[in-house]
Amino acid sequence: MNNRANYEAIYRRSITDRSGFWQEQAAFIDWATPFDQVLDYSRPPFARWFVNGTTNICYNAVDRHLAERGDQTAILWVSTEVDCRQQISYRQLYRQVNEMASLLVELGIGAGDRVLIYLPMIPEAIIAMLACVRIGAVHSVVFGGFAALALASRIDDASPKLVITADAGMRGGKVAPYKPLLDAGLAAVTVAKPKVLVINRGLASEPHPIAGEIDYHQAVARHAGQEVAPVWVESSHPSYILYTSGTTGKPKGIQRDTGGHMVALRMSMRYIYGVEPGDVMFAGSDIGWVVGHSYIVYAPLLTGATTLLYEGLPIRPDPGIWWSLVADYKVNCLFTSPTAIRLLKKTGVEWIHKYDLSSLRTLFLAGEPLDKETHRWVNEALHGPVIDNYWQTETGWPILTNFAGLGLMDLKFGSPTLPSFGYETLLLNGVTGEPVGAHTKGSLMIRPPLPPGCMTTVWNNDQAFVNTYFSRYQEPLYATFDYALYDEDGYFFIMGRDDDVINVAGHRLGTREVEEALCSHPGVAEAAAVGIKDDLKGQEIEAFVVLMSHTTPPTVEELKNVVARQIGGIAKPKYLHIVSSLPKTRSGKVIRRAILAIAEGRDPGELPTIEDSKTLEVIRDAIRER
Ligand code: AMP
C-alpha cells in the first residue's frame, strides 16, 4: 500500500468511525477512571470527548515517565541571552513541578482557579504550566512580547488569582522588562487584583519583588521535597486559556480541555511529527503561542521525549545557532516558522551546511503561509523533508499536514498537503455557500464535531463560540477564517485570512486592536490599520491616522510607540501616515479593503458605496511618502 492509500484509509475511518478511531488513540494516555463515552455531541456545536474519564495532564507528562525514563532529559534549556545551558531530567522536573504546585496550593490556588503566566523562555515557565495543571488550575500564558494593555485585557477576562512573572528577560542582549509592564497592566485592570509571584533573575536594575509581592525562590525553598498528588479532573475540565486575536478589538480566550487535548497531541506526535519516546524535539517558537503550548511543552512531554527550550534570537550570535543546537543535541524533529527560514535564506545556505544534521529527520513549518520558493529552498538545503502544516490557536494541532510518522505522501511546495485525522474539511463559495471545485478559491470550513484537542469554547462566553465560529452558513460549520483552494490531487493551498487578522512573522494581530491603541491617544480622531505583503515577515502593519484638529499634533514616531507600549513591539506599525481623511462607506464604515489594495499597489476596483472617492487619493499620496 502506498502512503496515500494508507492515509486515505485512516482518514476515512477518523471521519466515519470517530469513536472507534479516537478510542484507540486514547489508549496512549493514562486515565484514573476510564471514560464511559468517547464523544458526547448532544449539544452541537459543543463536543465533549472521553466523557466521565478522569485524568491529569501533569501526571501523564511527568509522573508516568519516572519508572522508565526518570534520568532522561525532559527539558534542555539553552539561553544565548544569559549564556546558560541546562538539562533537567524527568525526575528533576517531577521534583520542581511538585514544589511549585505545593507553593501554589499554599497561595490558595485550587482546581478551576486561573493563573496568568507572563514569563520569558525559562524552565520555570514550563514548570509553572505543569504545576497548574497538576492541581487542576487553569493557566493562561501571555506572550512576553505583549505589553501593559494586552496584559490588562487578559487579566480582566480571565480574572486570575495569581500572576507569575519575572523581573526581566533579555532580548538581543538587552534587558527586556517584565515586572514593570505587568505593573502598568495591573494599574488598568477592573477585576480584583491577583497576587503576584516574581521569579527574580537578577537582570533588572530596580529591586524585585516589591512590597506585597512574593519572591519565587524564597517561597519555593520552603516547599523543598514536598509532593502534591495530581488532582484527577474530568476530561472536559479546562486545562488552559490562550488569548488570540480576531475581528473585534478584544482578543478571545481559547479554552482547551484536558483529556481530548492530551489524546490529540499524543496522536499528532506519532502520526504527524514522527516523534517517539526518547527523541529530541526543538520547536523554535515561544511558550506564549499555541505552537509553544503544544510542541515545546505538552506534546513532547506527554510522549516522553526531550524538548529543547531556547531563549534568544534565531540569528544571534550568528545565523547558524539553531543548526548548531540540532547538531549538539541530536535533535530529531525541528519546528519553526516560515519567517525564520526566510531570514536564514537571506544569510545563506552555508549556515545550514556547516553542521552535522544527520540526527534531523524532519523540519516542520507553520504559523503563516509558506511560499513555494522558500519551501523548495529549505527542502533542498536540508535534502528534505520539510513539511508545511496549517493550523490555528483554536485547533491546537494541525488541520492540514503531511504525515512523517505514518509515512510521507508526495510533497508539493507551497502546500500543507491534506486534512489531518478527524478534520472534515469543506471549501465553500463565500457568497453562495456552495462547495467549490478544484483550483477555485473558497472559505475553508470544518464540519463539526471538531476533533479532540480543539477549542471547546470561548472562555466564559459560550455564545461567542457559537456566534464567532459557527454562524456563517445555515449549516453550523466551523469557520477557519482562511481562504484556500485545492488542486487536482486534493492538495490544499492556503490563500490567507478572509477577516481582519494580520499575521506578522507568524504573530497574529487584529487590525482593530492596533486601531484602538492608536485611538487611545488624545490627539487621534480615527485610525485604520491594514496588513500589507512583506517578503520577509509575510505581512507588515501599515496605519493611517486622522488627527483631532484642536490638540498639539503627535509625531509619527510617538504614535507608533503608543501601539508598541500598549500591545507590544510586535504590533508596532512599520509605516504610519497622518492623513486628512479615510475612505468610508456612506454609512460611515472605513473601507479597509480599498486602503489595503492601494497600499499594496493594486487597483481598489469598483467601490459603489464610497462616500467620497477623493479619499482614495489621500491614501495614494500618503503611501508615496514611505
Ligand atoms: P495562530 O492562531 O496565531 O496560530 O494563527 C493561525 C492563522 O495563521 C491561520 O488561521 C492562518 O491564517 C495562518 N497559518 C497558520 N499556519 C499556516 C500555514 N501553514 N499556511 C498558511 N497559513 C497559516
Tab-separated table of C-alpha atoms in Angstrom, residues 11 21 54 80 192 287 312 349 361 400:
chain	number	residue	atom	x	y	z
A	11	TYR	CA	-8.519	9.452	7.398
A	21	PHE	CA	-10.584	5.898	15.926
A	54	THR	CA	-10.720	11.345	34.830
A	80	THR	CA	22.069	32.584	24.302
A	192	ALA	CA	-9.838	42.065	41.722
A	287	ILE	CA	5.589	29.356	25.042
A	312	GLY	CA	17.284	34.009	22.363
A	349	VAL	CA	22.767	28.087	2.963
A	361	ARG	CA	14.582	13.624	10.375
A	400	LEU	CA	-3.755	20.192	7.159
